Amino acid sequence: MNIFTKIIAQRLQLPEQGVENTLKLLDEGCTIPFISRYRKERTGNLNEVQITLISEQNDKLKELQKRKETIVKTITEQEKMTPELERRIDTCWDSTELEDLYLPYKPKRRTRAQVAREQGLEPLAQILMLQREHNLKAAAQRFVRGDVITTTELALQGAKDIVAEQLSENSQVRNQLRAIFRRQALISSKVVKSKQDSDEAQKYRDYFDFSEPLKRCSSHRLLAMRRGEEEGILRVSISPEDEEESIYKVKRNLPPFQGSKACRQLLEEAAEDSYKRLLKPSIENEFAAWSKERADDEAIAVFAENLRQLLLSAPLGQKRVMGIDPGFRTGCKVVCLDAQGNLLHHEAIFPHPPVNHGMQAMVTVEQLLKKYRIEAIAVGNGTASRETVAFIKGCADTPPLYVVSEDGASVYSASKTAREEFPDEDVTVRGAVSIGRRLMDPLAELVKIDPKSIGVGQYQHDVDQSKLKHSLDQVVESCVNLVGVNLNTASQHLLTYVSGLGPGLAKNIVEYRKENGAFTSRAQLKKVPRLGPAAFQQCAGFLRIPDAKNPLDNSAVHPESYSVVEQMAKDCGCTISQLVGNKEQQKDIDIKRYVTQEVGLPTLTDIMHELEKPGRDPREQLEEFEFDPNVKDIEDLVEGMVLPGIVTNITNFGAFVDIGVHQDGLVHVSQLADRFVKDPTQVVKLHQHVMVRVMEVDQRRRRISLSMRNVE
């Protein structure tokens, strides 16, 4: 069992055997969705979150191992490596501790202490540290020479600089200061005086003179301050509440007093200088980086959870849909889609001012509804949305109507993916198609858009971008594989996220489909160019073929387990088709009879769930929604009103709710429920239909405060 296994198991409080097997599977190229779904016996039934954490810890330890190798090489080349130092580096698995060990040997720009050493003042620093010399002036005089050190004061200052640097590189001193910072550090922000009256500074008004304990500073406040600092509006600092305690701690690490008060006084001056000039800025930078990383992780977690909820939004399913991208001056772009989402027709209508061709638009819509046998209408939630919904409801024989989020539709319509799908159509048509398809299958459509453009994040442009991308890509992959993908209708973009595929194989599948027609079995995937046994193993269980000859091809049962189901059917005296979905046949199956070395109870339990409801969609059913018809603008709001709304975004300080007035209101975390709420996602979900009370309306700043407490 390697050292990584032991460290990860200890850090995550997981069984070592499960961690070791997970690491082996990851090294073999297995994906996280595949491991969590089809290798439960080997991992000890670890879930996707635990496997993701194991993978992340493994990556961090690999990076630390590389850093250790670089440090050992650098110190060895300086000929300063000792067996004890090498042992300490080898057994160290904490990055902060490792950097402390390296600090005295780290190549650095020319410091005051280095200059003093070059001037031959190290012996004088030793005299200070011994604290036995009573005539310091005479001792320092021996080091005065030529143009370099012209006075005893300069000699003693150089010796103090050496002592100050030694203290700043002492890992014990640094750890004591870290403990003080952890306990009592304050984060403070002040406005840059020359900027305080500017318009761009007003959004940071809350932070013009702000201070609070760093450990209590929430992610969104810290990221707001750091953004203000980045824009040159704020100055942000982190300091311990009691600086005197910190200086005292540094002085405590000086050698014990040996009789010379003059030496002691200079050493204490060196300790104070070490703290103010070297230690405090260094530890402050550490805590600034640590707090920013913590805030990033919180913000990314919120974004990832919002994205997961958005991707798993209820789908309408394969229905013929009319998609409408509403607008006033430029009109409403109308598209008609078939049940597979293919574009059948598009045109513009102008029911609103300034054109006001209401009757003509109504006739057009009614004709299109009949001609294309439209089963549902999707209207974008942007400009003119409420007016367009009202207009459509005035048409005859309209099917169910849904308002769909437009976030990111314009990004998609101008993207390379959209151009490839609709090379002959303009961006407005592509945007309307995206709105229509989002109603049919939000997941299949939203994977085409950069997650950062979907509008469900919090400070997404301020956090670590590579970490954000990695996290969001994992969420998309997880959602796609949780739901499963129709092999015969999935776009190349959607197939890219299927376990074991990627852009190359996704493209090959689509091209094979074009040349050979629809897939009739999962086994046929093996004929796709470059899709070998390893890729087949990873992807097959997540791909569905609704009308396949073998019903298991439309389920989450992996082809490697087909023989188990065949044996079950044989023992029941029926065919697989008769067994699938037949609870009566299934109730007589004792799964313990089918346990082997390869197939255990977790896999058999999953197989039985699939046989009960093959290919089931884990997403909820879609519900119709309607805003209050009497409230259309922020001017219509009155404090105390109770209104229906849709949750559009969730942050760690509350939830934003669309109440149909072109400006989302905020339900602060303290107003989400009649009890204490730590995490808003425990109370609300994205796109949830809620009832809210209007608490306060600030029309000048266009801010709406809402409450869900005691609202029926």
XYZ file of C-alpha atoms in Angstrom:
712
model
C 0.000 0.000 0.000
C 1.677 3.252 -1.110
C 2.105 6.385 1.000
C -0.515 8.313 -1.047
C -3.169 5.737 -0.129
C -2.442 6.073 3.598
C -2.411 9.904 3.523
C -5.626 10.184 1.462
C -7.469 7.575 3.559
C -6.474 9.439 6.742
C -7.388 12.899 5.400
C -10.772 11.825 4.024
C -11.543 9.273 6.766
C -12.080 6.503 4.199
C -11.064 2.808 4.222
C -7.535 2.304 2.854
C -8.555 -0.630 0.630
C -11.265 1.408 -1.084
C -8.868 4.329 -1.625
C -6.128 2.063 -3.010
C -8.484 0.367 -5.481
C -9.908 3.741 -6.555
C -6.405 5.058 -7.257
C -5.633 1.919 -9.305
C -8.832 2.370 -11.354
C -8.007 6.054 -11.960
C -4.475 5.079 -13.059
C -6.015 2.553 -15.470
C -7.854 5.453 -17.145
C -11.322 4.810 -15.684
C -13.562 7.860 -15.323
C -15.175 8.943 -12.050
C -18.776 8.263 -13.278
C -17.742 4.761 -14.450
C -15.969 3.903 -11.173
C -18.844 5.132 -8.981
C -21.504 3.334 -11.059
C -19.865 0.075 -12.191
C -16.983 -0.666 -9.801
C -18.735 -0.503 -6.420
C -17.330 -3.855 -5.308
C -13.748 -2.654 -5.786
C -14.200 0.749 -4.133
C -16.297 -0.485 -1.213
C -19.356 1.372 -2.540
C -17.711 4.818 -2.534
C -19.906 7.483 -4.100
C -19.030 9.965 -6.842
C -18.225 12.789 -4.397
C -15.794 10.606 -2.419
C -14.090 9.360 -5.595
C -13.756 12.950 -6.840
C -12.123 13.950 -3.527
C -9.714 10.992 -3.762
C -8.779 12.050 -7.303
C -8.206 15.681 -6.237
C -6.096 14.692 -3.213
C -4.055 12.369 -5.423
C -3.351 15.218 -7.875
C -2.283 17.522 -5.001
C 0.078 14.893 -3.591
C 1.629 14.306 -7.023
C 2.270 18.054 -7.329
C 3.797 18.108 -3.831
C 6.037 15.148 -4.737
C 7.361 17.059 -7.777
C 7.968 20.129 -5.608
C 9.919 18.008 -3.104
C 12.131 16.651 -5.893
C 12.882 20.220 -7.069
C 13.712 21.342 -3.509
C 16.026 18.365 -2.845
C 17.830 19.006 -6.152
C 18.293 22.740 -5.388
C 19.624 22.193 -1.840
C 21.901 19.344 -3.013
C 23.374 21.560 -5.752
C 24.165 24.162 -3.049
C 26.010 21.346 -1.195
C 23.945 22.091 1.936
C 21.894 18.885 2.094
C 22.202 16.869 5.331
C 20.737 13.405 6.083
C 18.422 14.965 8.720
C 17.134 17.659 6.326
C 16.597 15.069 3.587
C 14.637 12.877 6.020
C 12.447 15.820 7.081
C 11.694 16.738 3.463
C 10.985 13.108 2.570
C 8.450 12.656 5.398
C 6.778 16.058 4.920
C 3.372 16.097 3.170
C 2.246 19.598 4.100
C 3.043 22.297 1.526
C 3.425 25.120 4.115
C 5.788 23.059 6.262
C 7.756 22.060 3.158
C 8.233 25.689 2.074
C 9.386 26.573 5.609
C 12.064 23.862 5.392
C 13.174 25.214 2.029
C 13.100 28.921 2.955
C 16.718 29.268 4.267
C 18.030 27.677 1.029
C 15.607 29.281 -1.428
C 17.346 31.443 -4.043
C 16.149 34.983 -3.341
C 16.859 38.477 -4.564
C 19.744 40.223 -2.818
C 18.560 40.952 0.731
C 20.001 43.285 3.332
C 21.211 40.220 5.266
C 22.982 38.822 2.192
C 24.775 42.136 1.660
C 25.836 42.092 5.334
C 27.181 38.529 4.988
C 29.144 39.527 1.876
C 30.620 42.365 3.939
C 31.861 39.786 6.472
C 29.454 40.721 9.279
C 28.241 37.195 10.171
C 30.773 36.865 13.062
C 29.425 40.149 14.508
C 25.885 38.735 14.320
C 27.172 35.685 16.248
C 28.632 38.002 18.912
C 25.200 39.628 19.277
C 23.477 36.241 19.591
C 25.908 35.067 22.308
C 25.104 38.249 24.362
C 28.370 38.227 26.310
C 30.077 41.270 24.795
C 29.688 44.380 26.996
C 31.742 46.765 24.850
C 29.849 46.459 21.596
C 31.334 49.555 20.038
C 34.843 48.098 20.340
C 33.675 44.739 18.960
C 31.973 46.443 15.994
C 35.053 48.631 15.340
C 36.949 45.502 14.224
C 34.529 45.231 11.262
C 34.845 48.869 10.114
C 36.942 49.036 6.945
C 37.390 51.091 3.812
C 34.451 52.444 1.855
C 32.123 49.549 2.606
C 31.500 49.771 6.363
C 32.507 53.246 7.422
C 31.033 53.337 10.965
C 30.326 51.019 13.868
C 26.616 51.884 13.501
C 26.609 50.453 9.946
C 28.410 47.318 11.146
C 25.883 46.737 13.932
C 22.955 47.444 11.574
C 24.295 44.761 9.172
C 24.571 42.275 12.065
C 20.957 43.077 13.081
C 19.836 42.480 9.483
C 21.388 38.993 9.586
C 19.631 38.200 12.900
C 16.311 39.522 11.535
C 16.525 37.263 8.484
C 17.468 34.216 10.577
C 14.398 34.783 12.756
C 12.162 35.212 9.694
C 13.352 31.866 8.306
C 12.806 29.989 11.581
C 9.886 27.551 11.072
C 9.003 27.654 14.800
C 8.646 31.452 14.732
C 6.551 31.284 11.550
C 4.243 28.627 13.019
C 3.709 30.660 16.210
C 2.732 33.710 14.130
C 0.438 31.589 11.960
C -1.328 30.432 15.131
C -1.878 34.097 16.144
C -3.159 34.991 12.660
C -5.504 31.979 12.673
C -6.900 33.034 16.028
C -7.186 36.806 15.688
C -6.450 38.042 12.136
C -8.660 40.916 10.960
C -9.300 41.684 7.296
C -9.719 45.420 6.699
C -10.499 47.517 3.659
C -10.247 51.276 3.132
C -11.305 53.288 0.117
C -8.623 54.994 -1.977
C -9.475 58.638 -1.233
C -9.103 59.823 -4.841
C -11.668 57.211 -5.986
C -14.354 57.392 -3.286
C -16.685 59.771 -5.171
C -16.438 58.000 -8.532
C -19.465 56.111 -9.899
C -17.593 52.799 -10.165
C -16.667 53.000 -6.454
C -20.284 53.162 -5.243
C -20.879 49.405 -5.518
C -18.077 48.987 -2.939
C -19.530 51.585 -0.525
C -20.048 48.887 2.164
C -16.264 48.304 2.183
C -15.011 51.945 2.309
C -14.113 51.495 5.994
C -14.652 47.835 6.810
C -13.091 45.365 9.226
C -14.024 41.913 10.555
C -12.303 38.723 11.781
C -10.859 36.888 8.773
C -12.198 33.519 9.951
C -15.749 34.959 9.874
C -15.412 36.763 6.534
C -17.778 35.106 4.047
C -16.702 34.121 0.557
C -18.758 36.788 -1.234
C -17.489 39.620 1.011
C -13.860 38.606 0.610
C -14.174 38.268 -3.177
C -15.937 41.655 -3.364
C -13.092 43.309 -1.415
C -10.438 41.643 -3.556
C -12.250 42.754 -6.721
C -12.366 46.326 -5.354
C -8.630 46.074 -4.646
C -7.999 44.764 -8.184
C -9.894 47.755 -9.609
C -7.797 50.182 -7.537
C -10.765 51.353 -5.430
C -9.944 49.612 -2.121
C -6.831 48.857 -0.091
C -7.153 45.507 1.689
C -4.936 44.282 4.534
C -4.803 41.367 6.983
C -3.276 41.907 10.453
C -3.483 40.322 13.880
C -5.659 42.231 16.324
C -2.791 42.477 18.829
C 0.487 43.295 17.039
C 2.344 43.529 20.360
C 1.655 39.843 21.074
C 3.143 38.918 17.691
C 6.319 40.974 18.300
C 6.605 39.440 21.798
C 6.385 35.916 20.270
C 9.266 36.700 17.899
C 11.395 38.058 20.771
C 10.676 34.872 22.788
C 12.595 32.935 20.109
C 15.839 34.832 20.730
C 18.577 32.943 22.670
C 18.328 33.231 26.494
C 19.834 36.401 28.022
C 23.540 35.899 28.866
C 24.448 39.183 30.615
C 25.020 41.853 27.970
C 22.139 44.358 28.005
C 23.570 46.178 24.974
C 23.488 42.941 22.916
C 20.000 42.142 24.185
C 18.652 45.538 23.197
C 20.004 45.195 19.633
C 18.617 41.643 19.355
C 15.152 42.868 20.420
C 15.357 45.668 17.851
C 16.287 43.032 15.230
C 13.302 40.877 16.316
C 10.895 43.831 15.954
C 12.372 44.660 12.534
C 12.099 40.976 11.543
C 8.402 40.982 12.387
C 7.481 44.282 10.722
C 9.691 44.068 7.619
C 9.887 40.323 6.894
C 7.540 38.100 8.892
C 4.281 40.064 8.897
C 4.227 40.754 5.113
C 5.112 37.112 4.439
C 2.470 35.636 6.793
C -0.080 38.221 5.571
C 0.543 37.049 1.981
C 0.080 33.442 3.106
C -3.252 34.215 4.762
C -4.360 36.376 1.839
C -3.680 33.435 -0.501
C -5.289 30.925 1.902
C -8.434 33.025 2.451
C -8.743 33.714 -1.284
C -8.414 29.992 -2.019
C -11.059 29.207 0.616
C -13.382 31.882 -0.824
C -12.758 30.541 -4.347
C -13.596 27.013 -3.230
C -16.846 28.204 -1.612
C -17.872 30.229 -4.661
C -16.970 27.377 -7.028
C -18.961 24.914 -4.889
C -22.019 27.221 -5.045
C -21.588 27.627 -8.808
C -21.133 23.876 -9.311
C -24.280 23.062 -7.305
C -26.291 25.675 -9.234
C -24.997 24.289 -12.518
C -25.883 20.737 -11.440
C -29.440 21.806 -10.603
C -29.750 23.728 -13.873
C -28.462 20.832 -15.988
C -30.820 18.446 -14.197
C -33.843 20.747 -14.700
C -37.056 18.958 -15.639
C -37.228 18.209 -19.393
C -40.416 18.393 -21.454
C -39.201 15.452 -23.536
C -39.510 14.767 -27.247
C -42.399 17.042 -28.227
C -42.944 19.394 -31.172
C -42.048 22.825 -29.815
C -42.391 26.450 -30.871
C -39.479 28.547 -29.534
C -39.871 32.331 -29.275
C -37.072 34.823 -28.633
C -39.124 37.911 -27.655
C -38.314 41.509 -28.581
C -39.938 44.912 -29.151
C -38.321 46.904 -31.979
C -36.665 43.927 -33.692
C -39.759 41.733 -33.274
C -40.094 38.203 -31.881
C -38.131 35.474 -33.644
C -40.330 32.348 -33.898
C -38.982 28.846 -34.691
C -40.812 25.525 -35.051
C -38.944 22.355 -34.060
C -39.793 18.687 -34.541
C -39.725 16.191 -31.644
C -35.977 15.650 -32.176
C -35.229 19.380 -32.025
C -34.635 19.810 -35.774
C -35.492 23.243 -37.209
C -38.570 23.074 -39.483
C -39.428 26.746 -39.935
C -38.557 30.245 -38.719
C -39.883 33.767 -39.142
C -40.223 37.077 -37.290
C -43.476 38.536 -35.925
C -44.059 42.102 -34.646
C -46.919 42.084 -32.109
C -45.443 44.838 -29.869
C -44.636 48.556 -30.180
C -43.273 50.311 -32.161
C -44.480 48.144 -35.114
C -47.757 46.896 -33.535
C -48.703 44.275 -36.172
C -50.721 42.361 -33.557
C -53.413 40.801 -35.751
C -50.965 39.746 -38.434
C -48.711 38.182 -35.764
C -51.683 36.337 -34.213
C -52.726 34.834 -37.569
C -49.116 33.732 -38.222
C -48.782 32.042 -34.820
C -52.131 30.230 -35.121
C -51.222 28.960 -38.610
C -47.818 27.712 -37.427
C -49.339 25.949 -34.400
C -51.671 24.008 -36.722
C -49.251 23.375 -39.582
C -46.466 21.931 -37.381
C -48.818 20.347 -34.790
C -47.015 22.196 -31.990
C -47.373 20.532 -28.562
C -45.681 23.192 -26.359
C -44.396 26.777 -26.577
C -41.125 28.070 -25.054
C -40.775 31.840 -24.574
C -37.430 33.366 -23.535
C -37.445 35.313 -20.260
C -35.620 38.411 -21.570
C -36.898 41.730 -22.914
C -40.625 41.696 -23.841
C -41.104 38.254 -22.269
C -44.212 39.126 -20.184
C -45.799 40.982 -23.125
C -45.106 38.052 -25.486
C -46.585 35.521 -23.045
C -49.745 37.655 -22.772
C -49.926 37.949 -26.580
C -49.523 34.173 -27.136
C -52.202 33.394 -24.530
C -54.566 35.574 -26.585
C -54.130 33.279 -29.608
C -56.594 30.446 -30.247
C -55.908 26.808 -29.258
C -52.489 27.378 -27.712
C -50.739 24.354 -26.147
C -49.001 24.594 -22.727
C -46.639 27.598 -22.547
C -43.375 27.738 -20.574
C -41.028 30.658 -19.868
C -37.417 29.540 -20.395
C -34.201 31.180 -19.152
C -32.310 32.925 -21.954
C -29.008 33.068 -20.041
C -26.183 32.152 -22.401
C -28.446 31.837 -25.482
C -26.685 34.762 -27.180
C -23.294 33.210 -26.338
C -24.405 29.917 -27.906
C -25.906 31.583 -31.001
C -22.556 33.237 -31.832
C -20.475 30.130 -31.009
C -18.626 27.748 -33.327
C -21.021 24.945 -32.275
C -24.068 26.982 -33.366
C -22.408 27.964 -36.653
C -21.702 24.304 -37.394
C -25.317 23.330 -36.547
C -26.940 26.205 -38.493
C -24.419 27.598 -41.001
C -27.151 29.297 -43.073
C -29.095 30.942 -40.214
C -28.375 34.184 -38.354
C -27.781 34.508 -34.605
C -31.420 35.395 -33.796
C -32.679 32.114 -35.309
C -30.024 30.105 -33.474
C -30.981 31.837 -30.184
C -34.683 30.984 -30.637
C -33.789 27.357 -31.471
C -31.719 27.180 -28.266
C -34.707 28.487 -26.228
C -37.006 25.840 -27.764
C -34.536 23.013 -27.238
C -33.886 24.030 -23.630
C -37.519 23.284 -22.906
C -37.270 19.825 -24.500
C -33.990 18.826 -22.846
C -32.101 21.454 -20.808
C -29.091 19.165 -20.328
C -28.569 18.387 -24.027
C -28.757 22.097 -24.937
C -26.890 23.706 -22.027
C -23.787 21.516 -22.431
C -23.097 23.490 -25.631
C -22.572 26.704 -23.640
C -19.566 27.698 -21.541
C -20.928 27.191 -17.986
C -19.636 30.631 -16.949
C -22.107 32.206 -19.402
C -25.196 30.434 -18.041
C -25.674 33.048 -15.301
C -25.822 30.902 -12.161
C -22.459 31.778 -10.631
C -21.221 34.080 -7.899
C -18.072 36.111 -8.667
C -17.183 33.520 -11.327
C -14.696 35.865 -13.016
C -12.818 36.513 -9.745
C -12.044 32.920 -8.763
C -9.210 30.626 -9.899
C -10.202 30.012 -13.516
C -8.482 26.641 -14.017
C -10.019 25.308 -10.780
C -13.431 26.639 -11.841
C -13.206 25.027 -15.279
C -12.106 21.684 -13.806
C -14.983 21.703 -11.303
C -17.642 22.709 -13.837
C -16.420 20.171 -16.412
C -16.745 17.483 -13.732
C -20.319 18.615 -12.967
C -21.294 18.494 -16.651
C -19.723 15.034 -17.048
C -21.455 13.814 -13.877
C -24.908 15.099 -14.980
C -24.626 13.746 -18.530
C -23.682 10.285 -17.275
C -26.280 10.313 -14.489
C -29.090 10.937 -16.991
C -27.679 8.817 -19.818
C -27.541 9.750 -23.496
C -29.626 8.595 -26.470
C -26.959 7.242 -28.826
C -29.037 7.944 -31.933
C -30.120 11.544 -31.242
C -27.298 12.992 -29.092
C -25.293 15.840 -30.593
C -21.540 15.555 -30.951
C -21.191 18.103 -28.151
C -23.296 16.035 -25.730
C -21.467 12.805 -26.605
C -18.160 14.537 -25.768
C -19.080 14.420 -22.059
C -19.966 10.710 -22.007
C -17.549 8.669 -19.891
C -14.583 7.447 -21.964
C -15.390 9.388 -25.142
C -14.214 12.982 -25.696
C -14.265 15.191 -28.827
C -12.529 12.740 -31.198
C -14.653 9.663 -30.492
C -17.846 11.770 -30.258
C -17.183 13.056 -33.776
C -16.480 9.518 -35.046
C -19.778 8.256 -33.555
C -21.783 11.036 -35.267
C -20.032 10.390 -38.612
C -20.608 6.628 -38.306
C -24.286 7.342 -37.554
C -24.573 9.518 -40.686
C -23.006 6.868 -42.908
C -24.637 3.741 -41.453
C -27.931 4.979 -40.010
C -29.131 4.595 -36.421
C -27.361 2.225 -34.017
C -29.359 -0.926 -33.347
C -27.206 -2.244 -30.482
C -24.482 -1.125 -28.099
C -22.199 -3.809 -29.551
C -22.264 -1.889 -32.832
C -20.205 0.837 -31.107
C -17.172 -1.426 -31.489
C -17.310 -0.758 -35.242
C -16.787 2.997 -34.744
C -13.230 3.941 -35.825
C -10.745 4.231 -32.910
C -13.353 3.190 -30.314
C -11.434 0.320 -28.718
C -12.298 -2.083 -25.860
C -11.231 0.370 -23.114
C -13.400 3.224 -24.447
C -16.313 0.796 -25.014
C -16.085 -0.401 -21.413
C -16.140 3.200 -20.100
C -18.975 4.550 -22.290
C -21.361 1.665 -23.070
C -23.388 1.760 -19.831
C -24.190 5.458 -20.232
C -25.477 5.258 -23.833
C -29.109 4.346 -24.535
C -30.776 2.875 -27.636
C -34.580 3.198 -27.094
C -35.736 0.742 -29.779
C -32.904 -1.766 -29.558
C -33.571 -5.472 -30.038
C -32.086 -6.140 -26.587
C -34.052 -4.009 -24.053
C -30.950 -3.847 -21.827
C -29.387 -1.553 -24.466
C -31.871 1.084 -23.280
C -30.948 0.714 -19.611
C -28.059 1.506 -17.265
C -27.164 -2.211 -17.074
C -23.608 -2.506 -18.395
C -22.988 -4.981 -21.266
C -20.486 -6.796 -19.008
C -23.486 -7.735 -16.784
C -25.862 -8.875 -19.570
C -25.010 -12.511 -18.869
C -26.226 -12.090 -15.260
C -29.633 -10.816 -16.477
C -29.780 -13.585 -19.094
C -29.282 -16.137 -16.313
C -31.985 -14.453 -14.195
C -34.444 -14.613 -17.125
C -33.557 -18.243 -17.791
C -34.111 -19.133 -14.113
C -37.502 -17.341 -14.229
C -38.439 -19.250 -17.407
C -38.926 -16.080 -19.488
C -37.114 -13.847 -21.970
C -35.191 -10.680 -21.035
C -37.967 -8.597 -22.656
C -40.549 -10.310 -20.428
C -38.385 -9.723 -17.332
C -37.711 -6.007 -17.935
C -40.337 -3.814 -16.259
C -42.251 -6.844 -14.911
C -42.402 -6.594 -11.104
C -44.253 -9.909 -10.778
C -41.438 -11.822 -12.509
C -38.747 -9.915 -10.602
C -40.112 -10.464 -7.071
C -39.058 -14.134 -7.141
C -35.412 -13.309 -7.911
C -33.002 -13.874 -4.998
C -30.007 -11.749 -6.011
C -27.696 -13.490 -3.525
C -27.761 -16.528 -5.851
C -25.991 -14.474 -8.539
C -23.092 -13.173 -6.439
C -19.696 -14.060 -7.950
C -16.138 -12.842 -7.381
C -16.671 -10.120 -10.014
C -20.357 -9.265 -9.364
C -21.381 -8.384 -5.832
C -24.566 -7.227 -4.095
C -24.115 -3.491 -4.945
C -24.047 -4.237 -8.700
C -26.903 -6.741 -8.452
C -29.014 -4.235 -6.504
C -28.400 -1.637 -9.249
C -29.375 -4.196 -11.909
C -32.673 -4.905 -10.145
C -33.478 -1.164 -9.948
C -32.864 -0.897 -13.688
C -34.991 -3.934 -14.513
C -37.829 -2.369 -12.529
C -37.698 0.969 -14.441
C -35.301 0.638 -17.375
C -33.762 3.850 -18.725
C -35.672 5.985 -16.208
C -34.866 9.680 -16.209
C -33.764 10.870 -12.741
C -35.012 14.404 -13.483
C -38.314 15.752 -12.150
C -41.481 16.456 -14.120
C -41.907 19.869 -15.736
C -44.515 22.204 -14.197
C -46.266 25.185 -15.771
C -45.802 28.561 -14.089
C -47.465 31.976 -14.269
C -46.396 35.350 -12.815
C -48.917 37.630 -11.120
C -50.714 39.306 -14.077
C -51.091 42.594 -12.144
C -47.355 43.047 -11.541
C -45.235 43.797 -14.609
C -42.713 46.424 -13.526
C -40.764 47.393 -10.403
C -43.093 50.426 -10.062
C -46.026 47.997 -9.544
C -44.479 46.526 -6.388
C -45.867 47.406 -2.971
C -44.308 46.302 0.334
C -46.238 43.366 1.809
C -47.350 41.934 -1.572
C -47.178 38.122 -1.828
C -46.168 37.001 -5.330
C -45.228 33.811 -7.201
C -41.611 33.636 -8.393
C -38.932 31.385 -9.857
C -35.517 30.881 -8.208
C -32.936 32.019 -10.788
C -29.675 31.920 -8.823
C -28.469 30.660 -5.443
C -25.526 32.153 -3.545
C -24.220 31.460 -0.074
C -25.935 34.669 1.143
C -29.380 33.887 -0.265
C -31.422 33.247 -3.415
C -32.406 35.487 -6.317
C -36.023 35.177 -7.435
C -37.643 36.366 -10.684
C -41.092 37.831 -9.922
C -41.682 39.083 -13.470
C -40.557 42.739 -13.171
C -37.325 42.545 -15.240
C -35.256 42.683 -12.042
C -34.640 39.700 -9.752
C -35.263 40.205 -6.039
C -33.042 38.831 -3.262
C -34.299 36.528 -0.518
C -31.502 36.902 2.045
C -30.457 33.657 3.747
C -32.075 34.950 6.977
C -35.428 35.252 5.129
C -35.481 31.819 3.467
C -37.247 29.958 6.282
C -38.647 30.289 9.807
C -35.517 28.600 11.167
C -31.778 29.149 10.976
C -30.446 28.318 7.498
C -26.715 27.762 7.024
C -26.829 26.609 3.406
C -29.507 28.083 1.073
C -29.395 24.950 -1.143
C -30.985 23.032 1.749
C -34.122 25.176 1.331
C -34.369 26.124 -2.349
C -33.427 24.690 -5.738
C -32.739 26.421 -9.016
C -35.929 27.026 -11.066
C -38.082 26.125 -8.046
C -41.488 27.815 -7.991
C -41.825 29.775 -4.723
C -44.133 32.315 -3.055
C -42.387 35.440 -1.725
C -43.350 38.585 0.176
C -42.025 41.989 -0.937
C -40.137 43.505 2.012
C -38.454 46.543 0.502
C -38.140 48.190 -2.927
C -35.257 50.563 -3.735
C -36.252 51.889 -7.160
C -33.210 54.149 -7.534
C -30.754 51.265 -7.106
C -33.274 48.794 -8.581
C -32.988 46.489 -5.564
C -35.838 44.301 -4.333
C -35.745 42.597 -0.922
C -37.992 39.541 -0.592
C -38.892 37.067 2.135
C -40.122 33.465 2.199
C -40.772 33.443 5.961
C -44.377 32.769 6.968
C -45.497 32.964 3.328
C -48.231 30.527 2.369
